[in-house]
PDB file of C-alpha atoms in Angstrom:
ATOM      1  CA  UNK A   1     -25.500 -13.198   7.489  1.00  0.00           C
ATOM      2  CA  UNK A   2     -27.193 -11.610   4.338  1.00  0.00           C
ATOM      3  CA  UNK A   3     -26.746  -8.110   5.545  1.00  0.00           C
ATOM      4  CA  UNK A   4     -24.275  -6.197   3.330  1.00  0.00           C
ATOM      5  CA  UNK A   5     -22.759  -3.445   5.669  1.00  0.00           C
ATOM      6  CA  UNK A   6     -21.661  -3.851   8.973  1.00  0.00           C
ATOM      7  CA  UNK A   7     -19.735  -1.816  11.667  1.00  0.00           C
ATOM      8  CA  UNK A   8     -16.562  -2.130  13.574  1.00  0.00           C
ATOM      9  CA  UNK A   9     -16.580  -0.410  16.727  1.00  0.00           C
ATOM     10  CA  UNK A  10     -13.573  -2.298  19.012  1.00  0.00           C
ATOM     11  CA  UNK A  11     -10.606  -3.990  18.732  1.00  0.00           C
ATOM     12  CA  UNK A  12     -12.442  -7.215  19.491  1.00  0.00           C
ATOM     13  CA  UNK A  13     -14.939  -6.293  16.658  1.00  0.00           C
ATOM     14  CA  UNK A  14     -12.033  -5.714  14.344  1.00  0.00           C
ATOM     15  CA  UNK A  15     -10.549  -9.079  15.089  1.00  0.00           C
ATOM     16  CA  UNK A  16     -13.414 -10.613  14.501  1.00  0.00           C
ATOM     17  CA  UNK A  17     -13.526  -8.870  10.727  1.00  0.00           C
ATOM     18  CA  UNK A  18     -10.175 -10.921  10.188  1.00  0.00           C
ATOM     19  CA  UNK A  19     -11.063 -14.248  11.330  1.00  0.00           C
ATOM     20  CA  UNK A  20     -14.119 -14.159   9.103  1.00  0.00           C
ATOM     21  CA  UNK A  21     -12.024 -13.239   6.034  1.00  0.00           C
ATOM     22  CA  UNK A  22      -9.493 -16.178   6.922  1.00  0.00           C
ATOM     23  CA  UNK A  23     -12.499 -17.796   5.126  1.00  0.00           C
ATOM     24  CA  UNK A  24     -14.057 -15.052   2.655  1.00  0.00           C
ATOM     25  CA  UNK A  25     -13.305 -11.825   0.693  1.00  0.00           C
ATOM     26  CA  UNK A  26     -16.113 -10.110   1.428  1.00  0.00           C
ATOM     27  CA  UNK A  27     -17.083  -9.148  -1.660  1.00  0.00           C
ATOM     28  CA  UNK A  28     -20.424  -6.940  -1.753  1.00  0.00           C
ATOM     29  CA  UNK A  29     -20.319  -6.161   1.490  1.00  0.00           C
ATOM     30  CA  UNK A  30     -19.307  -2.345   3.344  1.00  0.00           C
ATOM     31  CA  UNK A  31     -17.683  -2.533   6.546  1.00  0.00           C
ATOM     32  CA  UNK A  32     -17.720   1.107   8.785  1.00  0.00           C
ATOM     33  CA  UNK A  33     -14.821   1.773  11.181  1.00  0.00           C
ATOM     34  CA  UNK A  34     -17.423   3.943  13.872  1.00  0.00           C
ATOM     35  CA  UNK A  35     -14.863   4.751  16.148  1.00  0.00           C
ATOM     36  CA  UNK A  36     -10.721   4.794  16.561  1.00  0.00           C
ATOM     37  CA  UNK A  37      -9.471   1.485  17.077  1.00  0.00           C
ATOM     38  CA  UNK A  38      -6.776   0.414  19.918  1.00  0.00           C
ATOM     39  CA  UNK A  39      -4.931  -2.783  18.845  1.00  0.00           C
ATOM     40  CA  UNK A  40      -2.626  -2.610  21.415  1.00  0.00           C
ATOM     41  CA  UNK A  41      -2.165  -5.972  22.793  1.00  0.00           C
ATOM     42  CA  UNK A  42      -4.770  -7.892  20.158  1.00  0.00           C
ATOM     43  CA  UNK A  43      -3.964 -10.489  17.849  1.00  0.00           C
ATOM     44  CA  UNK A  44      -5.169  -9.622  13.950  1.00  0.00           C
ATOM     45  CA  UNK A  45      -4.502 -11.685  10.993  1.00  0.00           C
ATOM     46  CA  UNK A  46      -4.510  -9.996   7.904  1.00  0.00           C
ATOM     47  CA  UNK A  47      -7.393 -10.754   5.577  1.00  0.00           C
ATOM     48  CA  UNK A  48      -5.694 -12.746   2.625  1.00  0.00           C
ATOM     49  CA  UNK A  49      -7.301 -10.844   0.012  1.00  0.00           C
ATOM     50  CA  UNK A  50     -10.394  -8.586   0.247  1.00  0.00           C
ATOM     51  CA  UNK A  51     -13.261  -7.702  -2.416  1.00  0.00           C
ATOM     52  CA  UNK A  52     -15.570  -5.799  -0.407  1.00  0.00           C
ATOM     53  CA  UNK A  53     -15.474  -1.950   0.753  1.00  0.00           C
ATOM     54  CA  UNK A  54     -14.099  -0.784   4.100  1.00  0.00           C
ATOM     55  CA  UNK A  55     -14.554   2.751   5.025  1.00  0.00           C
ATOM     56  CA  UNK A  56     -12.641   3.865   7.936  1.00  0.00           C
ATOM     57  CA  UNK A  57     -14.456   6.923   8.414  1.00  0.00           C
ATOM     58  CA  UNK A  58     -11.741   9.068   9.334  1.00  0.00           C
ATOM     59  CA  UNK A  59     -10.778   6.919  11.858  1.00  0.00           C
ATOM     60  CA  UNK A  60      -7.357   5.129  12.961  1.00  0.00           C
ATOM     61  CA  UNK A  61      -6.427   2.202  13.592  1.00  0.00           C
ATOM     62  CA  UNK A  62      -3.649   2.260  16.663  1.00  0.00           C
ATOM     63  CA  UNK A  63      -0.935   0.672  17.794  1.00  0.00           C
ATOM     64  CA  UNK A  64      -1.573  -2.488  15.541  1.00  0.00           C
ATOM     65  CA  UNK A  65       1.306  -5.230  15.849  1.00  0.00           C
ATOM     66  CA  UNK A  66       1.912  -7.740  12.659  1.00  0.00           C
ATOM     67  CA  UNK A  67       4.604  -9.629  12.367  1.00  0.00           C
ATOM     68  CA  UNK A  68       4.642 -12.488   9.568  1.00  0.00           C
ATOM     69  CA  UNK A  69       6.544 -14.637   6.684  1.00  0.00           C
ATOM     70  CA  UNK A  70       3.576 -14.769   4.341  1.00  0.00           C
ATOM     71  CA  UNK A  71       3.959 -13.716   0.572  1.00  0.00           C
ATOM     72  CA  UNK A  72       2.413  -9.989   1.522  1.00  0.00           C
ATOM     73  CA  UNK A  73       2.060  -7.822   4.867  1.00  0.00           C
ATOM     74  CA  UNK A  74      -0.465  -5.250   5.567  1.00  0.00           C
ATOM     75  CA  UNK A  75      -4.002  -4.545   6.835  1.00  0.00           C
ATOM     76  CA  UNK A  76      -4.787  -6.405   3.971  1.00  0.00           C
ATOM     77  CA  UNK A  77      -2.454  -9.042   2.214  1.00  0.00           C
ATOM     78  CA  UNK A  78      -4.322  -8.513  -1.210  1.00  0.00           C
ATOM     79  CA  UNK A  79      -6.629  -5.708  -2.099  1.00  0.00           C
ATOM     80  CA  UNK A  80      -8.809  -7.503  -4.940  1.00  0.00           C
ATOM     81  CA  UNK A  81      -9.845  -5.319  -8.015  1.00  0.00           C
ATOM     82  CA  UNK A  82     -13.177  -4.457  -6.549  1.00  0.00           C
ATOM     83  CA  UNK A  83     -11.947  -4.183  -3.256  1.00  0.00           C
ATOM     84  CA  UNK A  84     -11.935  -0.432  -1.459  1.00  0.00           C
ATOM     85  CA  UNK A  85     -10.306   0.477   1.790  1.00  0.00           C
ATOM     86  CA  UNK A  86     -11.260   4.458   1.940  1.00  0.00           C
ATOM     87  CA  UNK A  87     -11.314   7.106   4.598  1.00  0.00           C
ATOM     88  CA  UNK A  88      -8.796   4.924   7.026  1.00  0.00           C
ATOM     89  CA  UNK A  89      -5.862   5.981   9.224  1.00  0.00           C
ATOM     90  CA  UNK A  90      -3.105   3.489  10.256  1.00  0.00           C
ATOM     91  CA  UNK A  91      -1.292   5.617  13.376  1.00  0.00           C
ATOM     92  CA  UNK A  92       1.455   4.058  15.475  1.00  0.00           C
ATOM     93  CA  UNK A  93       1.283   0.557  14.252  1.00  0.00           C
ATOM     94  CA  UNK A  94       4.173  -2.142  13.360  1.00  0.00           C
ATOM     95  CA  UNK A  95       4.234  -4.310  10.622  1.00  0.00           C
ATOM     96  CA  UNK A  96       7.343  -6.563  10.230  1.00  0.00           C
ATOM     97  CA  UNK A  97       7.581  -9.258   7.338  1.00  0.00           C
ATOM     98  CA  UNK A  98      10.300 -11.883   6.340  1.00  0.00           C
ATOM     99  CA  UNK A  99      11.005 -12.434   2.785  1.00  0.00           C
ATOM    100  CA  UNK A 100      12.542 -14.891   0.356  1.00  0.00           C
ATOM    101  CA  UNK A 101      11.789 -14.002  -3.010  1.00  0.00           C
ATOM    102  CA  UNK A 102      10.664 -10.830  -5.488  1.00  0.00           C
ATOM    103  CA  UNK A 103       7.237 -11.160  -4.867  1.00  0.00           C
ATOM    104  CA  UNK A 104       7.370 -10.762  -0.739  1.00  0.00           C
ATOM    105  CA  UNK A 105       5.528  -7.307  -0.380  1.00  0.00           C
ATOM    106  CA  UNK A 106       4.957  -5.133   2.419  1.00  0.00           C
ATOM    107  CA  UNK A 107       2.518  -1.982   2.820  1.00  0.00           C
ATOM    108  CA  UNK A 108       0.917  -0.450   6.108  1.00  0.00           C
ATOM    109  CA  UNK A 109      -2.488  -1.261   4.014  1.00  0.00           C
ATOM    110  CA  UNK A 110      -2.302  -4.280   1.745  1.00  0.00           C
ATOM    111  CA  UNK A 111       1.116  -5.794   0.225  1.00  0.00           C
ATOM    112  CA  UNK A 112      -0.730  -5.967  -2.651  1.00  0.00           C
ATOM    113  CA  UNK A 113      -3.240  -3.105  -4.223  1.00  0.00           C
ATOM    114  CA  UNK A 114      -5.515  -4.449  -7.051  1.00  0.00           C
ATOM    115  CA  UNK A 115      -8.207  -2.225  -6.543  1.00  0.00           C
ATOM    116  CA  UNK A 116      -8.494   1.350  -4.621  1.00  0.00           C
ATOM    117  CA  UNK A 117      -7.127   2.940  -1.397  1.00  0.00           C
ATOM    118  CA  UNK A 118      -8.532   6.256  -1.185  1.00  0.00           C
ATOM    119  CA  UNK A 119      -8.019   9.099   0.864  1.00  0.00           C
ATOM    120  CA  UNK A 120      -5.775   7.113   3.398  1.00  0.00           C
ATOM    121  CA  UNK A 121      -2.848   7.849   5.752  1.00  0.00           C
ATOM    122  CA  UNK A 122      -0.461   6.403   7.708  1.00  0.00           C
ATOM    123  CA  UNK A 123       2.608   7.425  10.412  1.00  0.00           C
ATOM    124  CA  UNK A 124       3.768   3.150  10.652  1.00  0.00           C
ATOM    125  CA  UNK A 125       6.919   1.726  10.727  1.00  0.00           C
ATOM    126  CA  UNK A 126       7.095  -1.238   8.601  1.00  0.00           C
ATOM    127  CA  UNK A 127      10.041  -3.240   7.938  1.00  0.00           C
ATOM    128  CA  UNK A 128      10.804  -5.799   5.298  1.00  0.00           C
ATOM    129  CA  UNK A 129      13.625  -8.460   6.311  1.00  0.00           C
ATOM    130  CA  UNK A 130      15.149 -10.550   4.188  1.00  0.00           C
ATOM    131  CA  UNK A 131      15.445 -14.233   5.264  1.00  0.00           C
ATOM    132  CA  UNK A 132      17.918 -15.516   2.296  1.00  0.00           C
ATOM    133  CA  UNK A 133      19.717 -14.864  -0.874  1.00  0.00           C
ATOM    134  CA  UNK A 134      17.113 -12.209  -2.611  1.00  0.00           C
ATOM    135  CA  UNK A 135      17.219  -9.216  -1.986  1.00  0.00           C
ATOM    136  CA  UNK A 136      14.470  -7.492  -4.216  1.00  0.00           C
ATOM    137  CA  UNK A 137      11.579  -7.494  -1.597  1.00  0.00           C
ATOM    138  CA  UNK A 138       8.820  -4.483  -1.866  1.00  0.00           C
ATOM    139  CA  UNK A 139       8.400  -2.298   0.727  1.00  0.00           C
ATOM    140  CA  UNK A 140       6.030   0.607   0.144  1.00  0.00           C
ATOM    141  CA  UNK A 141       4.854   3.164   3.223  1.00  0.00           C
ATOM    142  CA  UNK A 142       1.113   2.517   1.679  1.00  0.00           C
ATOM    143  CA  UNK A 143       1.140  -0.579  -0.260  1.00  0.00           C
ATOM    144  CA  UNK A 144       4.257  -3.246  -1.212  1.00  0.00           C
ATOM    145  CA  UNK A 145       3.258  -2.909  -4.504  1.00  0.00           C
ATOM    146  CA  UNK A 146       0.487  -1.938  -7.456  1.00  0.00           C
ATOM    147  CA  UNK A 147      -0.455  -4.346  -9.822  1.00  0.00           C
ATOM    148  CA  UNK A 148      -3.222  -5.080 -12.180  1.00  0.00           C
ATOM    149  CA  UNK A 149      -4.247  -0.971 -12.841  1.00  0.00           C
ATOM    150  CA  UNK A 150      -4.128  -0.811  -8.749  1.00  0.00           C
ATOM    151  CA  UNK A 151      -4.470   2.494  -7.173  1.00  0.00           C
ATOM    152  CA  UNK A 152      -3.492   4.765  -4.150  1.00  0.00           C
ATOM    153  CA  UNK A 153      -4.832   7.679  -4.455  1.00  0.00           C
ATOM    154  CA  UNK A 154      -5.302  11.298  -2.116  1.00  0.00           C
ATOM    155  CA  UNK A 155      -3.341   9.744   0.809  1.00  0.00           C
ATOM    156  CA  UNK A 156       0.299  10.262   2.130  1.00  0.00           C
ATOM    157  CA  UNK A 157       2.641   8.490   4.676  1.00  0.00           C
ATOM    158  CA  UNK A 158       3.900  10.146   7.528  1.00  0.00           C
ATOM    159  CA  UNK A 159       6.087   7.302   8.783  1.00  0.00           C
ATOM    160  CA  UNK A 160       8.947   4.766   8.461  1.00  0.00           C
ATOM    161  CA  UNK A 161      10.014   1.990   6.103  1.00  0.00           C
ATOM    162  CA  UNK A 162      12.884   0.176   6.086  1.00  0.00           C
ATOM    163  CA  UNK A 163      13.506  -2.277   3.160  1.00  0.00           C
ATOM    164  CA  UNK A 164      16.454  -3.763   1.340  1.00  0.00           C
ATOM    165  CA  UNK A 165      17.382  -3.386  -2.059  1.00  0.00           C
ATOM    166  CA  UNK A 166      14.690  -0.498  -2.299  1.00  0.00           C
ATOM    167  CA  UNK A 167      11.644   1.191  -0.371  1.00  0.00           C
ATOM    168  CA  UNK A 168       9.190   3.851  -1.621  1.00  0.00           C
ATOM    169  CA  UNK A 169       6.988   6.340   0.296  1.00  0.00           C
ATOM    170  CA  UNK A 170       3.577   4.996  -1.602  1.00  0.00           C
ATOM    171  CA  UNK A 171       4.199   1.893  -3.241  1.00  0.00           C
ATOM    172  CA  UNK A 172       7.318   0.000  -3.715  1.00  0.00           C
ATOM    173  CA  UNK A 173       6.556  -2.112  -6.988  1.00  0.00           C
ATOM    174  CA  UNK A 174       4.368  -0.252  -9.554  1.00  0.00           C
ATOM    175  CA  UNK A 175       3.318  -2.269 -12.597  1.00  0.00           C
ATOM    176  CA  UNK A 176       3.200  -0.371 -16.187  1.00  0.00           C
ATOM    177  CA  UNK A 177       4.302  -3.067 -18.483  1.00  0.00           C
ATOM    178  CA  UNK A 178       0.623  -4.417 -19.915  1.00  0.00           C
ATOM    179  CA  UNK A 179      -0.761  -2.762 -22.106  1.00  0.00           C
ATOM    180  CA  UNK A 180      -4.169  -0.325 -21.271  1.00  0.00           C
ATOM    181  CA  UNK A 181      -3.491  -0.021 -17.191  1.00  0.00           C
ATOM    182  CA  UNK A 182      -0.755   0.934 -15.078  1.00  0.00           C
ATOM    183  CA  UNK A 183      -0.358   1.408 -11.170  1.00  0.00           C
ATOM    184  CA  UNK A 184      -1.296   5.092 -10.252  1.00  0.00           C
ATOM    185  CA  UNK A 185       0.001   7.348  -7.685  1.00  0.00           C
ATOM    186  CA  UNK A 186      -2.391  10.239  -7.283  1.00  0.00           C
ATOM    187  CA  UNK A 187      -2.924  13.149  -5.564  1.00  0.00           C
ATOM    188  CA  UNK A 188      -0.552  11.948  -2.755  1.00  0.00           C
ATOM    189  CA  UNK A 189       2.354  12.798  -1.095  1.00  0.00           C
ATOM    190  CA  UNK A 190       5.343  11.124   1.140  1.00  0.00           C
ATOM    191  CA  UNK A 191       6.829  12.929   4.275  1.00  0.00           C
ATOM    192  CA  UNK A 192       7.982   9.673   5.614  1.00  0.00           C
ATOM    193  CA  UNK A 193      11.496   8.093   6.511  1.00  0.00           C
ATOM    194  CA  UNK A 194      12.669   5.994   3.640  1.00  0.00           C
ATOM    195  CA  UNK A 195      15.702   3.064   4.659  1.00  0.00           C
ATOM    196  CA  UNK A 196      17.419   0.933   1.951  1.00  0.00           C
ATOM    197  CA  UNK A 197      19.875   0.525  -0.813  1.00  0.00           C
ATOM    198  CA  UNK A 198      17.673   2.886  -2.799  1.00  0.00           C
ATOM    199  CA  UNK A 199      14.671   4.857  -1.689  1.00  0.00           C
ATOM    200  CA  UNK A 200      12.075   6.077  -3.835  1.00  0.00           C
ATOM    201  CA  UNK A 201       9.771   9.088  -2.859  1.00  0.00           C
ATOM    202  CA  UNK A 202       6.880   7.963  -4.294  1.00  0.00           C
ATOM    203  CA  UNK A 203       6.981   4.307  -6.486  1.00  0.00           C
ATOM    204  CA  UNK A 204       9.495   2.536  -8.149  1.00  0.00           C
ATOM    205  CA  UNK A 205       7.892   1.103 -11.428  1.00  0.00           C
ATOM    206  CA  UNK A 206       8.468  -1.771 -13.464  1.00  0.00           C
ATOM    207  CA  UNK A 207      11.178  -1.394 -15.593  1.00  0.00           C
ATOM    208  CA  UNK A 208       9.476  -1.982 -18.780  1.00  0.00           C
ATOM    209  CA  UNK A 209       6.394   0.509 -18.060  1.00  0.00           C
ATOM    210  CA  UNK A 210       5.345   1.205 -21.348  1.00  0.00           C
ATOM    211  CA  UNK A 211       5.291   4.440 -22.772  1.00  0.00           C
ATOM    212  CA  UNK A 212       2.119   4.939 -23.239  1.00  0.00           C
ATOM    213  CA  UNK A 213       1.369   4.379 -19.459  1.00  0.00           C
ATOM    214  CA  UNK A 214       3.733   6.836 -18.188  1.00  0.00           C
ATOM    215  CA  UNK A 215       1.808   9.823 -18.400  1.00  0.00           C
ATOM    216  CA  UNK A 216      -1.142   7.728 -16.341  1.00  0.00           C
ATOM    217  CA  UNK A 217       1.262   6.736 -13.668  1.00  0.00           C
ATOM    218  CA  UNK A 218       1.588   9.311 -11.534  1.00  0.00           C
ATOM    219  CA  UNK A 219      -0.440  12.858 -10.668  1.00  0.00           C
ATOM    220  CA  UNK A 220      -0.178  15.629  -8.391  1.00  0.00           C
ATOM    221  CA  UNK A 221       2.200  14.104  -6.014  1.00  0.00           C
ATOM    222  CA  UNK A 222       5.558  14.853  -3.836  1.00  0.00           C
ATOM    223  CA  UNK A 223       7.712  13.772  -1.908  1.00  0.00           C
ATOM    224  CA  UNK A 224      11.063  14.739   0.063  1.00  0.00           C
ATOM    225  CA  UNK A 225      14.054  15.912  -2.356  1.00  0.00           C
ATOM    226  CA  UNK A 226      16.135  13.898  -0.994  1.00  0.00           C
ATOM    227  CA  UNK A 227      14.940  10.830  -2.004  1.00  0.00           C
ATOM    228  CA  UNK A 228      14.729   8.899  -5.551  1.00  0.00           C
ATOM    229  CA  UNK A 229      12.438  10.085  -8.578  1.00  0.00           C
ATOM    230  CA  UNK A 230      10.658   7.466 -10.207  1.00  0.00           C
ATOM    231  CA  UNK A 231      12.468   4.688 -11.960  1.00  0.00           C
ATOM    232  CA  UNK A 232      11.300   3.421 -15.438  1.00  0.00           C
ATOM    233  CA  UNK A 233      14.214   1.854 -17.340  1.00  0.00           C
ATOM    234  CA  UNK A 234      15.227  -1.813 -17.851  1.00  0.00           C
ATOM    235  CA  UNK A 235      18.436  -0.346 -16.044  1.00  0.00           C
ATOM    236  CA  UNK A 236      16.360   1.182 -13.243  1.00  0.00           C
ATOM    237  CA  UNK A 237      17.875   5.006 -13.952  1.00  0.00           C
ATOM    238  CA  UNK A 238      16.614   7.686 -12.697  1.00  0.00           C
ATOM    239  CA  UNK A 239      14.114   9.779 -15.034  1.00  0.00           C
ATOM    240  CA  UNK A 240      13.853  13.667 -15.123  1.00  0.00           C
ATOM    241  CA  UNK A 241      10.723  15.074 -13.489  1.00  0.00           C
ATOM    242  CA  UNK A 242       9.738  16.780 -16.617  1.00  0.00           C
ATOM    243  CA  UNK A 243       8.749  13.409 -17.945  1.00  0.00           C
ATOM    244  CA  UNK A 244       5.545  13.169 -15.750  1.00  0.00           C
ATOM    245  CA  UNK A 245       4.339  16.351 -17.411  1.00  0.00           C
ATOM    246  CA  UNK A 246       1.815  17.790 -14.961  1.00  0.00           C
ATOM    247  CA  UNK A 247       2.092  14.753 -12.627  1.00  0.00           C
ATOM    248  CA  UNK A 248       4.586  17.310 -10.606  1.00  0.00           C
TER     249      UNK A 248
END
């Protein structure tokens, strides 16, 4: 079709949305979430990696069931850069994903952020597994991880991750290490149940985040004392919350 907005009304209507993108990223094109979604007992494949805009709406999404050995796990697998996914709740679902290597990523919307999620929440449980030898898999309670200047941004997590080595509330693999963009964490906050070696309230950033991008990386955003602050060294220390300026 040449029409460039569409809505999504019912969990077959949303299944629909993900066969299509099997095939396409949707890119120009606005899809509406009109109503709270039931997924209870319907079969959705994540879209591999969406351009377009999805607006939820202030709706959920309920109850939806992924389980799956691909490279990323989420709504999404890949948010593209001009992809959006605004306005969007993610309550009660269950995303489980296998991994085998560093760049297996899990999030309850995309695995991967290149682009924008705005003004989301979730209260998932998501759990990354791994199936072999590594260990460093990404598991983040809104996206696995933030790359190319991706952003989450006024949205918080409300539910449960369990990774391996490390899981964050927001996102579990920030990049910070090029030069001009860095993964940012704004206006957000984490009330969520964190499981792994090491748990990180709100991202756990590349180790070589460059200087220059630290005082981008992260705004106005909490999190629950008892877990991790941000981690920006080659030796993945802690840093001292005074660092991020205002960002606290």
């Amino acid at each position: 079709s040449s029409a460039k907005a569409f809505q999504i009304s019912t969990p077959n209507g949303l299944k629909k949305f993900s066969e299509l993108g099997q095939s396409r990223n949707f890119s120009g094109i606005t899809f509406y979430l009109v109503a709270d979604v039931d997924m209870s007992g319907v079969a959705y494949t994540p879209v591999p990696a969406f351009s377009g805009t999805f607006d939820g709406g202030y709706h959920v999404i309920e109850r939806l069931s992924i389980t799956t050995t691909n490279k990323n796990c989420g709504l999404f697998d890949t948010v593209n850069a001009s992809g959006i996914v605004r306005c969007l709740g993610m309550e009660g679902c269950v995303l489980n994903a296998t991994g085998n290597s560093d760049s297996h990523r899990i999030g309850s919307f995309a695995g991967v952020v290149k682009g924008l999620v705005d003004q989301c929440w979730s209260s998932s449980v998501l759990t990354m597994t791994a199936s072999g030898t590594e260990t460093d898999l990404s598991a983040g309670g809104i996206a696995g991880a933030l790359l190319n200047g991706g952003i989450v941004r006024n949205s918080f997590f409300a539910g449960r991750v369990t990774g391996v080595d490390h899981a964050s509330g927001i996102a579990d693999w920030c990049q910070g290490h090029y030069e001009g963009y860095v993964g940012q964490i704004l206006n957000c906050f984490n009330i969520g149940i964190l499981s792994a070696t090491d748990c990180y309230g709100l991202g756990h950033y590349s180790g070589k985040i460059l200087e220059a991008n630290k005082a981008n990386a992260v705004k106005n955003s909490y999190y629950f004392d008892n877990y991790l602050d941000l981690s920006w060294t080659t030796q993945d220390q802690k840093v001292n919350k005074a660092w991020l300026g205002h960002g606290y």
